[in-house]
Amino acid sequence: MTKSETLTRWDHAHLWHPFTPLADWESEPPLIIERGEGVYLFDIEGRRYLDGVSSLWCNVHGHRHPRLDAALKAQIDRMAHSTLLGVSHPTAIELARKLAELAPEGLTRVFFSDDGATAVEVALKMAFQYWRQKPDPEPKRTRFMALGNAYHGDTLGDVSVGGVDRFHAMFGPLLFPALRAPSPHPYRSESDDCGAASLAEAERLLEAHPGEVAAIVIEPLVQGAAGMIVHPKGYLRGLRELSRRHRVLLIADEVAVGFGRTGTMFACEQEGVSPDFLCLAKGLTGGYLPLAATLTTEDIYKAFRGTATEGKTFYHGHTYGGNPLGAAVALANLEVFDEERTLERLQPKIAHLAGRLEEFRTRPHVGDVRQSGMIAGVELVADKATKESYPWAEQVGARVCRKARERGVLIRPLGDVLVIMPPLSITREQLDELLDVMLTCLREVTEVAS
Ligand SMILES: *Cc1c(COP(=O)(O)O)cnc(C)c1O
């Protein structure tokens, strides 16, 4: 047997893939990626693929970036891991300081964990505990408000605030009920001003539950897993104002949108918003290692400051939280943003992407094209006039992505929304390669009779 055949057998015999329909998976040979270089990935047969979704939204400066590789190697020569439970280490300290410096005003305290899900889970539990032990406790504030279509990770707290039925409905009996404001979705909303309508409903919910809400949790600017829903301008700021008026905390889940994806280091910056919690993961290590951070304010931190006997401790932690290898590569990731002027050099690419997306808009089965910085979603519909979706059974989005793979481009759809989210380091020519292949494949699937 060849190496490829052996690995295929073993994969099919033992590996359980996340978010993957298993029968479909087993029905064909797996794509086995072995190596990366810049924006490209290579499979075990040596075939090259453009990494069009940044290896699930996390790669920033490309694969095998020399600065990031060197930082990792230097750290491993010192120490691979030591805990943050009652002990500290230099890389975590330096990274915490750097994040506090970069983050929106007031976010001075950094709690490390290891994934996006844990970053949000930490924020939810901190917010809950905060109200119980702040100077004038408000223990009735036990509820959370979130948006329709929200995705905040796969642990049960995050699933409770999540609103994507296909992922979350199954676990209903295990969840705490969240208050749900409608997702401000310009393409799918019936309202002319879906941002105002969503804010009005959020306000109504807060008024209907006075003193009960601990926090509002939001994906700033773009709801990722929902299908790259780009919120109307001003929505985030409006929600922030609402949270202040009702004295409710705001949790900004920037796990997907943080680290330059929307064109600024953090999405919140674009609306001048400083949340009470900022959740970071995916791009934090440039897409190298699992590391996450939950940033919060002095006010929140103070409510937890106490001695062992005062009972104010946050009894939550993850064994590898703040892992030195992850922290070292995260520091290098942030340095590369400076050294390579990543955000500045991103702006013309964002403009170029916007221009080229116009070609997608004209296609007969493209219902909507939405973009925020280097993130875009192309929604395929059966009927452009009525916005009617394709039947789920047709798997149109997945079929387009399958064809793209045959042409050397790796993308992963969200239902029938094609996602464009390449590493920020992508060149204009590589971006054209990605878009050309996508356009060809979407025409083959949706315009040529099969
Ligand atoms: C991916 C994602 C998460 C979960 O992150 P994991 O690292 O997969 O646990 C949480 N929130 C948002 C907005 C995400 O996109």
XYZ file of N, CA and C in Angstrom, residues 78-79 88 120 133 136 140 159 167 178-179 225 288 305 378 393 409 414 433:
57
model
N 13.551 27.038 25.468
C 13.510 27.441 26.877
C 12.577 26.530 27.675
N 11.330 26.365 27.156
C 10.327 25.604 27.916
C 9.076 25.494 27.048
N 3.773 32.181 37.198
C 3.734 32.985 35.975
C 4.890 32.626 35.063
N -15.003 32.715 25.241
C -16.369 33.232 25.445
C -16.968 32.653 26.732
N -20.778 39.597 43.122
C -19.806 40.030 44.129
C -19.241 41.426 43.901
N -22.169 46.629 45.124
C -23.605 46.498 45.409
C -24.141 45.343 44.581
N -29.687 39.049 40.823
C -30.763 38.669 39.893
C -30.334 38.776 38.437
N -23.075 27.420 23.486
C -24.198 26.914 22.689
C -25.512 27.537 23.200
N -26.746 23.716 14.204
C -25.706 23.288 15.142
C -26.259 23.099 16.559
N -31.527 31.899 26.507
C -31.000 33.251 26.307
C -32.112 34.149 25.759
N -32.014 35.437 26.042
C -32.909 36.395 25.394
C -32.352 36.632 23.995
N -20.173 32.334 11.544
C -20.716 31.013 11.216
C -22.130 31.099 10.647
N -1.202 29.568 14.363
C -0.201 28.532 14.652
C -0.637 27.544 15.735
N -11.122 40.616 43.249
C -9.881 40.715 44.016
C -10.175 40.431 45.491
N -20.549 35.053 -0.174
C -21.303 35.098 -1.426
C -22.454 34.115 -1.265
N -30.766 19.649 0.412
C -30.322 18.374 -0.176
C -29.408 18.583 -1.385
N -7.968 25.238 -5.026
C -8.357 26.270 -4.066
C -9.164 25.607 -2.952
N -20.519 27.964 4.216
C -21.442 27.942 5.344
C -22.817 27.791 4.702
N -6.361 34.770 -8.162
C -6.411 33.319 -8.407
C -7.581 32.694 -7.630
